[in-house]
Amino acid sequence: MDVHSTTGNTPAVAMHGVTKRFLDNVANDSIDFSVGVGEICALLGENGAGKTTLMNILFGYYGADEGTIEVYGEPRTFTSPREAIAAGIGMVHQHFALVPTHTVLENVVVGTGKGLFLDRAGARSRLEALKERFRLSVPSDAPVWQLSIGEQQKVEILKALYRDSRILIMDEPTAVLSPSETPQLFRTLRTLTSGGRSVIFISHKLHEVMEIADRVVVLRNGQKVHERSTSDTTVQDLSRMMVGHEVRSNRTEPWHTGGATVCRIDGLSVEDDKELPAVDDLVLELREGEILGLAGVSGNGQTELCDALFGMRLPSAGAVRVVDRHGTVRVLEPGRPYAAVAAGMARIPEDRMHTGLMTSLTVEQNLVLESHAAPPWNRHGLLDWAGIGTHAEELIGAYNIRTQSRRERAGSLSGGNLQKVILARELSTNPRLIVASQPTRGLDVGAMESIHARLREERARGAAILLISDDLDEILQLSDRVAVMYEGRIMGEQTGGGIDREQIGLWMSGVVQ
Amino acid sequence: MMAEILSVSFLAGLLAATLRMATPIVLAMLGEIITERAGVLNLGIEGTMLFGAMTGFLVTMSTGSAWLGVLAAAGVGMLLALLMAFLVVFLGLSQHVSGLGITLFATGLSMFVYRLHFGSPTVPPTVTPMTKVAIPLLSRIPIIGPGLFNQYVLTYAAMILIPAVWVLMYRTRIGLTVRTVGENPMAADTVGGNVNLVRTLALVAGGALMGIGGSFLTLAHQNMFLRDVIGGRGWVAVAMVIFGNWNPGRGTIGALMFGLLDGLQLRLQGWGLPIPFDVFLMVPYVLTIFALVSVSRRAAAPAALLKPYRREVRG
């Protein structure tokens, strides 16, 4: 199907065979992409699918290794954003590029104009006209730090319009907005396109894409896998294309049925760094001898949930109840990391370099990070290094940690071995409860398999495991039960043989049947 | 003693000394403000001033022109700033360590070049210092006239530069770009600003002012080069940047207070009070510490100060 025929004329942007490699990783693999004049085109895909890379190439941030770009029919090569801006391309980044201490006006006009002096009066009248025309109301003289996130996004859009952008790239614009701000953004985008501008809308939320876009391009693992008008496609199609359509993964092992409840997360609500709700009234139950997989596109509250469970972030509501080693139910004291340790929770954080380990300490020191303050390693305030050394040697052997010696600086180990150090530390106490967040992210297949095997062993021992991962294959391979998290809520839950990949994909995209 | 303090000539002299002693601080401070507003802390300031002082002295001595000396001081200040730019802007090294390194390097180099030329003379060689220029009519006003309007050209220049740098920072397009680079370099980059170039140019402009500030001490304030001629004035300038909240006008208030106390302590030393002269020397520096303590809680440094800029690599 010729998707360009809908616009008739030369497309605003046409990218052909664009390839970009980062070291060994092919972020964009020979991608063809185009946007028509007056069109809203969605670029859909999971995290790491290559959407942002492709747009950063269009915006002149990176050069492409291969491929060509045409803007309004003219071949262009951008070596910096300045050239892309001059060609009429504007980009609104997911993390706004604003100066909080400067006013809206200063943020909009920086880098524009001619002559030595700032023409504040001229800039102001131009800005007011744009605000009027596109109904983007923000106070021109307020410092940006006083504005809400939605207003800051308007400043970013005004910045692009002020530079006469005809093609606007919006990188996950709704990710930072509250639900009530989204319709307003969509109205703005429609006003823009009705005036002949083009919008590229990067997203992984299916219902938004269906609502706002004329056409959708789906990327997966750096490749274009799908391209349709939104009127010719369905949410189901898109979801399948986005997460991949390998038939129910080659799972050979049976599903386990959980035993007694070990942990109950009860109505937990957590705010993110911007004080927006990230986890919203979440309820989950973790059972003995069972892996609960929490699927979801990253950025849907998983990080904040983990932080709250680990005691690193104060929840705004709700409680976490844990059955400790002695069988007593206790409410986890919120905001105290040590409470989680004391309750016997094994914590495998997603950021192993910064949260999980201290890379400047040795392997053996890292192995006793949570236990060094108490006997047997600590007697009368002195550390028993001989005992710690023997303990470390045992763990290095048992977990097959590749290190020169136990005195090696942890930072010099490979990613897989760092993760093994964390597993060894956390699992050596035979915890009843394990929370593992993105445990194999960035690891090679070998390391991944050994970590999966370890989690299976822990399940067989009777541990309750919460596996949080944005890798759906990993979730399906390991989990006995799968819950899907979307915008801080559980969309649905499936158990054992009833787990349906397609349904999970839909839930991950926020589609409720 | 009261009568002496209130005498017309004493007050006029003190006023004149205040501006004179504030001149090198103001010049260096303005240089540091421009640099830090772009997100770079230049702790090479003390060494840059010393090297400027030595170079200015040497060039004046061999050419006979103090103005060529000032020009040369600005030139070497710019060269040292380029070295700093290479280390912290392009290599992204620690600004603290690189700046202190440049101060140590420039201090050693100043002494080395000086010795190459003069050996170790028992009486330090001198140049003909710059002369004061009285502004017609204005300099005739009692007290204020001789106090404010009979100064070195560099002092007048420093005073004019204060509002000029303010206008540059807050009323020009370049200034807005510089401040954006210092607050959020990504914001500057995404609107097409060249972050590393802006930072380099800010360093170079600042370095020139630091070099000139140093040369004032060997060409006007004194007429010879001594090892401790800067005497920590570079560090005082850095303190005044913070005291002034990175604003030229407010920083100048601090610099003038320093100048006043520096001028006052010189006079007090001459009265033969039974106090070691070191105590008087200390006074302006003690004030500097108090000034810093009083404002440091609400100091709002440029947000990207100390942070090298690299484009993120994102998947």
Coordinates of C-alpha atoms in Angstrom, one line a residue, chain A:
Chain A
M1 CA 0.0 0.0 0.0
D2 CA 1.3 3.4 -0.9
V3 CA 1.0 5.3 2.3
H4 CA 2.1 8.6 0.9
S5 CA -0.7 8.8 -1.6
T6 CA -3.0 10.2 1.1
T7 CA -1.2 13.5 1.2
G8 CA -0.7 13.7 -2.6
N9 CA 2.2 16.1 -2.5
T10 CA 5.8 15.8 -1.6
P11 CA 6.2 14.6 2.0
A12 CA 7.4 17.0 4.6
V13 CA 10.1 14.6 5.6
A14 CA 11.3 11.4 3.9
M15 CA 14.0 9.3 5.4
H16 CA 15.3 6.4 3.3
G17 CA 17.3 3.4 4.5
V18 CA 18.5 5.1 7.7
T19 CA 20.9 3.0 9.7
K20 CA 22.6 3.9 13.0
R21 CA 24.9 1.8 15.1
F22 CA 26.1 2.4 18.6
L23 CA 29.1 0.1 19.2
D24 CA 27.7 -3.4 18.4
N25 CA 24.1 -2.3 18.8
V26 CA 22.1 -1.5 15.7
A27 CA 19.7 1.2 16.9
N28 CA 18.2 1.8 13.5
D29 CA 18.3 -0.8 10.8
S30 CA 17.7 0.6 7.3
I31 CA 14.5 2.5 8.2
D32 CA 12.3 4.2 5.7
F33 CA 10.1 6.9 7.3
S34 CA 8.1 9.8 6.1
V35 CA 5.5 12.4 7.2
G36 CA 3.2 14.2 4.9
V37 CA 2.3 17.9 5.0
G38 CA -0.5 18.5 7.5
E39 CA -0.2 14.9 8.8
I40 CA 0.3 13.6 12.3
C41 CA 2.4 10.4 12.1
A42 CA 2.9 8.3 15.1
L43 CA 6.2 6.5 15.7
L44 CA 5.3 3.5 17.9
G45 CA 7.5 1.1 19.7
E46 CA 8.7 -0.3 23.0
N47 CA 11.6 1.3 24.9
G48 CA 14.8 0.8 22.9
A49 CA 13.0 0.1 19.7
G50 CA 14.9 3.0 18.1
K51 CA 12.3 5.7 17.9
T52 CA 14.2 8.4 19.7
T53 CA 17.4 7.6 17.8
L54 CA 15.7 8.0 14.5
M55 CA 14.3 11.3 15.5
N56 CA 17.6 12.5 16.9
I57 CA 19.1 11.8 13.5
L58 CA 16.4 13.8 11.8
F59 CA 17.1 16.6 14.3
G60 CA 20.8 16.6 13.6
Y61 CA 21.9 15.3 17.0
Y62 CA 23.6 12.3 15.5
G63 CA 24.7 11.6 12.0
A64 CA 23.3 8.5 10.4
D65 CA 25.7 5.8 9.3
E66 CA 23.7 5.1 6.2
G67 CA 20.7 6.5 4.5
T68 CA 19.3 9.8 3.2
I69 CA 17.0 12.5 4.4
E70 CA 14.8 14.7 2.3
V71 CA 12.9 17.7 3.8
Y72 CA 10.1 19.0 1.5
G73 CA 11.7 17.1 -1.3
E74 CA 15.2 18.5 -0.9
P75 CA 18.1 16.2 0.1
R76 CA 19.6 17.3 3.4
T77 CA 22.3 16.2 5.8
F78 CA 22.1 17.8 9.2
T79 CA 25.3 17.9 11.3
S80 CA 23.8 19.9 14.2
P81 CA 20.3 20.9 15.5
R82 CA 21.0 24.4 14.2
E83 CA 20.8 23.2 10.6
A84 CA 17.7 21.1 11.3
I85 CA 16.0 24.1 12.9
A86 CA 16.9 26.2 9.9
A87 CA 15.2 23.6 7.7
G88 CA 12.0 24.0 9.7
I89 CA 12.3 21.1 12.1
G90 CA 11.5 21.5 15.8
M91 CA 11.8 18.9 18.5
V92 CA 10.1 18.8 21.9
H93 CA 12.2 16.4 24.1
Q94 CA 10.7 14.2 26.7
H95 CA 13.0 15.9 29.2
F96 CA 12.4 19.5 28.5
A97 CA 15.3 21.6 27.4
L98 CA 14.4 24.7 29.4
V99 CA 16.2 26.9 31.9
P100 CA 14.1 27.0 35.1
T101 CA 15.5 30.3 36.3
H102 CA 14.9 32.1 33.0
T103 CA 11.5 33.6 32.0
V104 CA 9.3 32.0 29.4
L105 CA 10.2 34.8 27.0
E106 CA 14.0 34.3 27.5
N107 CA 13.6 30.5 27.0
V108 CA 11.7 31.1 23.8
V109 CA 14.0 33.7 22.2
V110 CA 17.4 32.3 23.1
G111 CA 19.5 31.8 20.0
T112 CA 17.2 33.7 17.7
G113 CA 17.2 37.2 16.3
K114 CA 19.8 39.4 14.8
G115 CA 22.1 42.2 16.1
L116 CA 23.8 42.6 19.4
F117 CA 20.9 43.5 21.7
L118 CA 17.9 41.4 22.7
D119 CA 14.8 42.9 21.1
R120 CA 12.5 42.1 24.0
A121 CA 9.6 44.2 22.7
G122 CA 9.7 42.7 19.2
A123 CA 10.1 39.2 20.6
R124 CA 7.2 39.7 23.1
S125 CA 4.7 40.8 20.4
R126 CA 5.7 37.9 18.2
L127 CA 5.3 35.5 21.2
E128 CA 2.0 36.9 22.2
A129 CA 0.7 36.5 18.6
L130 CA 1.8 32.9 18.6
K131 CA 0.2 32.3 22.0
E132 CA -3.1 33.8 20.7
R133 CA -3.1 31.9 17.4
F134 CA -2.4 28.5 18.8
R135 CA -4.2 29.1 22.1
L136 CA -1.1 28.3 24.1
S137 CA -1.6 30.4 27.2
V138 CA 1.5 30.7 29.4
P139 CA 2.7 33.8 31.3
S140 CA 5.5 35.3 29.2
D141 CA 7.4 36.8 32.2
A142 CA 7.1 34.0 34.7
P143 CA 10.3 32.0 35.4
V144 CA 9.8 28.6 34.0
W145 CA 10.3 26.8 37.4
Q146 CA 6.9 28.3 38.5
L147 CA 5.1 26.6 35.6
S148 CA 3.3 23.2 35.7
I149 CA 4.7 20.4 33.5
G150 CA 1.9 21.0 31.0
E151 CA 2.7 24.7 30.7
Q152 CA 6.4 23.9 30.3
Q153 CA 5.5 21.7 27.4
K154 CA 3.6 24.6 25.9
V155 CA 6.8 26.7 26.2
E156 CA 8.7 24.0 24.3
I157 CA 6.1 24.0 21.6
L158 CA 6.2 27.8 21.4
K159 CA 10.0 27.6 21.2
A160 CA 9.6 25.5 18.1
L161 CA 6.9 27.6 16.6
Y162 CA 8.9 30.8 17.3
R163 CA 11.6 29.3 15.0
D164 CA 9.0 28.7 12.3
S165 CA 9.1 25.0 12.6
R166 CA 6.9 23.3 10.0
I167 CA 7.7 19.9 11.3
L168 CA 7.4 19.2 15.0
I169 CA 8.8 16.1 16.6
M170 CA 7.1 15.3 19.9
D171 CA 9.1 12.7 22.0
E172 CA 6.6 10.9 24.2
P173 CA 4.7 14.2 25.0
T174 CA 2.0 12.6 27.1
A175 CA 4.5 10.7 29.3
V176 CA 4.9 13.7 31.6
L177 CA 1.3 15.1 31.4
S178 CA -1.5 14.5 33.8
P179 CA -4.5 12.8 32.2
S180 CA -6.4 16.1 32.1
E181 CA -3.6 17.9 30.2
T182 CA -3.5 15.4 27.3
P183 CA -6.7 16.4 25.5
Q184 CA -5.4 20.0 25.5
L185 CA -2.2 18.9 23.9
F186 CA -4.1 17.0 21.2
R187 CA -6.2 20.0 20.4
T188 CA -3.0 22.0 20.0
L189 CA -1.5 19.4 17.7
R190 CA -4.6 19.4 15.5
T191 CA -4.5 23.2 15.3
L192 CA -0.9 22.9 14.1
T193 CA -1.6 20.4 11.4
S194 CA -4.7 22.1 10.1
G195 CA -2.4 25.0 9.4
G196 CA -0.2 22.8 7.2
R197 CA 2.4 21.8 9.8
S198 CA 3.4 18.2 10.3
V199 CA 3.7 16.4 13.6
I200 CA 5.8 13.3 14.4
F201 CA 4.3 11.8 17.6
I202 CA 6.6 9.3 19.4
S203 CA 4.7 7.1 21.8
H204 CA 4.2 3.6 23.1
K205 CA 0.6 4.2 24.1
L206 CA -1.8 2.6 21.6
H207 CA -5.0 4.4 22.4
E208 CA -3.4 7.8 22.1
V209 CA -1.8 6.8 18.8
M210 CA -5.2 5.7 17.5
E211 CA -6.8 8.9 18.7
I212 CA -4.4 11.5 17.5
A213 CA -2.4 10.1 14.5
D214 CA -3.4 9.8 10.9
R215 CA -0.8 7.2 10.2
V216 CA 1.4 5.0 12.4
V217 CA 4.8 3.5 11.9
V218 CA 5.8 0.7 14.3
L219 CA 9.5 0.0 15.1
R220 CA 10.8 -3.0 16.9
N221 CA 14.4 -3.8 17.7
G222 CA 15.6 -1.0 15.4
Q223 CA 13.5 -2.2 12.4
K224 CA 10.3 -0.9 10.8
V225 CA 7.8 -3.7 11.2
H226 CA 4.5 -2.0 10.3
E227 CA 3.1 1.1 8.6
R228 CA -0.6 1.9 8.3
S229 CA -3.2 4.6 8.3
T230 CA -4.8 4.5 11.7
S231 CA -8.2 4.0 10.0
D232 CA -6.8 0.7 8.4
T233 CA -5.5 -0.8 11.6
T234 CA -6.6 -2.0 15.0
V235 CA -5.2 -1.7 18.5
Q236 CA -4.7 -5.5 18.4
D237 CA -2.7 -5.3 15.2
L238 CA -0.5 -2.6 16.5
S239 CA 0.1 -4.3 19.8
R240 CA 1.1 -7.5 18.1
M241 CA 3.5 -5.6 15.9
M242 CA 4.9 -3.7 18.7
V243 CA 5.7 -6.5 21.1
G244 CA 6.4 -9.1 18.5
H245 CA 4.3 -12.0 17.4
E246 CA 6.5 -15.0 18.2
V247 CA 4.0 -17.6 19.2
R248 CA 3.7 -18.3 22.9
S249 CA 7.4 -18.4 23.8
N250 CA 9.1 -21.8 23.9
R251 CA 8.2 -22.4 27.5
T252 CA 8.9 -26.0 28.4
E253 CA 8.5 -26.0 32.1
P254 CA 5.2 -26.2 33.9
W255 CA 3.6 -23.4 35.8
H256 CA 3.9 -23.5 39.6
T257 CA 1.0 -22.7 41.9
G258 CA 1.8 -20.5 44.8
G259 CA 1.5 -21.4 48.4
A260 CA 0.9 -19.1 51.4
T261 CA 1.0 -15.4 50.9
V262 CA 4.4 -13.9 51.9
C263 CA 3.8 -10.3 50.9
R264 CA 0.8 -8.2 50.3
I265 CA 1.0 -4.8 48.7
D266 CA -2.2 -3.0 49.8
G267 CA -3.4 0.1 48.0
L268 CA 0.1 1.5 47.5
S269 CA 0.3 4.9 45.9
V270 CA 3.7 6.5 45.2
E271 CA 4.6 9.8 43.5
D272 CA 7.5 10.3 41.2
D273 CA 10.2 13.0 41.4
K274 CA 7.9 15.5 39.9
E275 CA 5.3 14.7 42.6
L276 CA 2.9 13.2 40.0
P277 CA 1.2 10.0 40.8
A278 CA 3.4 7.1 39.5
V279 CA 1.9 4.2 41.4
D280 CA -1.8 4.4 41.9
D281 CA -3.7 2.3 44.5
L282 CA -1.7 -0.8 43.6
V283 CA -2.6 -4.2 45.0
L284 CA -0.5 -7.3 44.6
E285 CA 0.0 -10.5 46.5
L286 CA 3.2 -12.6 46.4
R287 CA 3.0 -16.2 47.3
E288 CA 5.4 -18.9 48.4
G289 CA 7.1 -20.9 45.6
E290 CA 5.8 -18.6 42.8
I291 CA 7.2 -16.1 40.4
L292 CA 4.9 -13.2 39.8
G293 CA 5.9 -11.4 36.6
L294 CA 5.1 -7.7 36.5
A295 CA 5.1 -6.7 32.9
G296 CA 4.9 -3.2 31.5
V297 CA 6.6 -0.7 29.3
S298 CA 9.2 1.0 31.5
G299 CA 8.2 4.3 32.9
N300 CA 4.8 3.1 34.0
G301 CA 5.6 3.3 37.7
Q302 CA 7.8 0.2 38.1
T303 CA 10.8 2.2 39.3
E304 CA 8.7 4.0 41.9
L305 CA 7.0 0.8 43.0
C306 CA 10.4 -0.8 43.6
D307 CA 11.8 2.3 45.4
A308 CA 8.8 2.2 47.7
L309 CA 9.2 -1.6 48.4
F310 CA 12.9 -1.1 49.0
G311 CA 12.3 1.7 51.5
M312 CA 13.9 4.3 49.2
R313 CA 10.8 6.4 48.5
L314 CA 8.0 7.3 50.8
P315 CA 4.6 6.1 49.5
S316 CA 1.8 8.6 49.7
A317 CA -0.8 5.9 50.7
G318 CA -1.1 2.2 51.3
A319 CA 1.0 -0.4 53.1
V320 CA 3.2 -3.4 52.4
R321 CA 2.8 -6.4 54.7
V322 CA 5.5 -9.0 54.8
V323 CA 5.7 -12.3 56.6
D324 CA 9.2 -12.3 58.2
R325 CA 11.5 -15.2 59.0
H326 CA 9.7 -16.0 62.1
G327 CA 6.3 -16.2 60.4
T328 CA 5.0 -13.0 61.9
V329 CA 3.2 -10.6 59.7
R330 CA 4.7 -7.1 59.9
V331 CA 3.9 -3.9 58.1
L332 CA 7.0 -2.6 56.4
E333 CA 8.0 0.7 57.9
P334 CA 7.8 3.0 54.9
G335 CA 10.8 5.0 53.7
R336 CA 13.4 3.0 55.7
P337 CA 15.6 0.8 53.5
Y338 CA 16.8 -1.2 56.5
A339 CA 13.2 -2.2 57.3
A340 CA 13.1 -4.2 54.1
V341 CA 16.4 -5.8 55.0
A342 CA 15.3 -6.7 58.5
A343 CA 12.0 -8.1 57.1
G344 CA 14.1 -10.5 55.0
M345 CA 13.4 -9.0 51.6
A346 CA 16.0 -9.7 49.0
R347 CA 16.4 -6.7 46.8
I348 CA 17.7 -6.7 43.3
P349 CA 17.5 -3.2 42.1
E350 CA 17.3 -2.1 38.4
D351 CA 20.3 0.2 38.6
R352 CA 23.0 -2.3 39.7
M353 CA 25.9 0.1 39.3
H354 CA 24.5 2.9 41.5
T355 CA 21.9 1.3 43.8
G356 CA 22.8 -2.3 44.0
L357 CA 26.5 -2.1 44.6
M358 CA 29.3 0.3 45.6
T359 CA 31.6 0.0 42.6
S360 CA 34.5 1.5 44.4
L361 CA 34.5 -1.1 47.1
T362 CA 35.9 -4.7 46.8
V363 CA 33.8 -7.7 45.9
E364 CA 34.0 -9.0 49.5
Q365 CA 32.9 -5.7 50.9
N366 CA 30.0 -5.6 48.6
L367 CA 29.0 -9.1 49.6
V368 CA 28.5 -8.1 53.2
L369 CA 27.0 -4.6 52.6
E370 CA 23.7 -5.5 54.3
S371 CA 25.1 -7.7 57.0
H372 CA 28.4 -6.2 58.1
A373 CA 26.9 -4.2 60.9
A374 CA 25.8 -7.3 62.9
P375 CA 27.3 -10.5 64.1
P376 CA 28.8 -12.8 62.9
W377 CA 30.8 -10.3 60.8
N378 CA 30.8 -7.5 63.3
R379 CA 31.9 -8.2 66.9
H380 CA 32.3 -5.4 69.4
G381 CA 32.4 -2.9 66.5
L382 CA 35.2 -4.7 64.7
L383 CA 34.9 -6.5 61.4
D384 CA 35.9 -10.1 61.2
W385 CA 37.8 -9.9 57.9
A386 CA 38.9 -13.5 58.1
G387 CA 35.3 -14.7 58.4
I388 CA 34.1 -12.3 55.8
G389 CA 36.9 -13.5 53.5
T390 CA 35.9 -17.2 53.8
H391 CA 32.3 -16.3 53.3
A392 CA 33.1 -14.3 50.2
E393 CA 35.2 -17.1 48.7
E394 CA 32.3 -19.5 49.3
L395 CA 29.9 -17.2 47.5
I396 CA 32.3 -16.4 44.6
G397 CA 32.5 -20.2 44.1
A398 CA 28.8 -20.9 44.5
Y399 CA 27.7 -18.2 42.3
N400 CA 30.5 -18.6 39.8
I401 CA 31.5 -14.9 40.0
R402 CA 34.4 -14.2 37.6
T403 CA 36.8 -12.0 39.5
Q404 CA 40.6 -11.8 40.0
S405 CA 40.1 -12.1 43.7
R406 CA 37.7 -11.2 46.4
R407 CA 39.7 -8.1 46.9
E408 CA 39.0 -6.9 43.4
R409 CA 37.2 -3.6 43.0
A410 CA 33.6 -4.4 42.1
G411 CA 33.6 -1.7 39.4
S412 CA 36.0 -3.6 37.3
L413 CA 33.7 -6.6 37.0
S414 CA 31.5 -7.2 33.9
G415 CA 27.7 -6.5 34.1
G416 CA 26.8 -10.1 34.5
N417 CA 29.3 -10.7 37.3
L418 CA 28.1 -7.5 39.0
Q419 CA 24.6 -8.9 39.0
K420 CA 25.9 -12.2 40.4
V421 CA 27.5 -10.3 43.3
I422 CA 24.2 -8.8 44.0
L423 CA 22.4 -12.2 43.8
A424 CA 25.0 -13.8 46.0
R425 CA 24.6 -11.1 48.6
E426 CA 20.8 -11.1 48.5
L427 CA 20.1 -14.8 48.2
S428 CA 22.8 -16.2 50.5
T429 CA 20.4 -15.5 53.5
N430 CA 17.7 -17.7 52.0
P431 CA 15.1 -14.9 51.8
R432 CA 11.4 -15.7 51.7
L433 CA 10.7 -12.8 49.5
I434 CA 12.7 -11.6 46.5
V435 CA 12.0 -8.5 44.5
A436 CA 14.0 -8.4 41.3
S437 CA 13.8 -5.4 39.0
Q438 CA 15.1 -5.7 35.5
P439 CA 17.5 -8.5 36.7
T440 CA 19.0 -9.2 33.2
R441 CA 18.8 -5.8 31.6
G442 CA 21.9 -5.3 29.4
L443 CA 23.3 -8.8 30.1
D444 CA 24.4 -11.3 27.5
V445 CA 22.6 -14.6 27.0
G446 CA 24.9 -16.7 29.2
A447 CA 24.6 -14.4 32.2
M448 CA 20.9 -14.1 31.6
E449 CA 20.4 -17.8 31.6
S450 CA 22.4 -18.3 34.8
I451 CA 20.3 -15.6 36.5
H452 CA 17.1 -17.2 35.3
A453 CA 18.3 -20.6 36.6
R454 CA 19.1 -19.0 40.0
L455 CA 15.6 -17.5 40.2
R456 CA 14.0 -20.8 39.4
E457 CA 16.1 -22.5 42.1
E458 CA 14.9 -19.9 44.6
R459 CA 11.3 -20.6 43.6
A460 CA 11.8 -24.3 44.1
R461 CA 13.2 -23.5 47.5
G462 CA 9.9 -21.8 48.3
A463 CA 10.7 -18.1 47.9
A464 CA 8.1 -15.7 46.7
I465 CA 9.5 -13.7 43.8
L466 CA 8.3 -10.5 42.2
L467 CA 10.0 -10.2 38.8
I468 CA 9.7 -6.7 37.3
S469 CA 10.9 -6.6 33.7
D470 CA 10.1 -4.7 30.5
D471 CA 11.3 -7.7 28.6
L472 CA 8.1 -9.6 27.9
D473 CA 9.9 -12.7 26.8
E474 CA 11.6 -12.9 30.1
I475 CA 8.4 -12.4 32.0
L476 CA 6.6 -15.2 30.0
Q477 CA 9.5 -17.6 30.4
L478 CA 9.8 -17.4 34.1
S479 CA 6.5 -16.3 35.6
D480 CA 3.8 -18.5 37.0
R481 CA 1.5 -15.5 37.2
V482 CA 1.7 -12.3 35.2
A483 CA 0.3 -8.9 36.1
V484 CA 0.5 -5.9 33.8
M485 CA 1.3 -2.4 35.0
Y486 CA 0.2 0.6 33.1
E487 CA 0.3 4.2 34.3
G488 CA 0.8 3.0 37.9
R489 CA -2.1 0.6 37.9
I490 CA -2.6 -3.1 37.4
M491 CA -4.4 -3.6 34.2
G492 CA -5.0 -7.2 34.6
E493 CA -3.6 -10.5 35.8
Q494 CA -3.3 -14.0 34.2
T495 CA -2.2 -17.3 35.7
G496 CA -0.4 -20.3 34.4
G497 CA -1.7 -21.8 31.2
G498 CA -4.1 -19.0 30.8
I499 CA -1.4 -16.5 30.1
D500 CA -2.1 -14.9 26.7
R501 CA 0.7 -12.9 25.1
E502 CA -1.6 -10.9 22.9
Q503 CA -3.8 -9.8 25.8
I504 CA -0.8 -8.9 27.8
G505 CA 0.5 -6.8 24.9
L506 CA -2.8 -4.9 24.8
W507 CA -2.8 -4.3 28.6
M508 CA 0.8 -3.0 28.3
S509 CA -0.4 -0.4 25.8
G510 CA -3.2 0.7 28.1
V511 CA -6.1 -0.9 26.1
V512 CA -8.9 -2.3 28.3
Q513 CA -11.3 -4.7 26.6

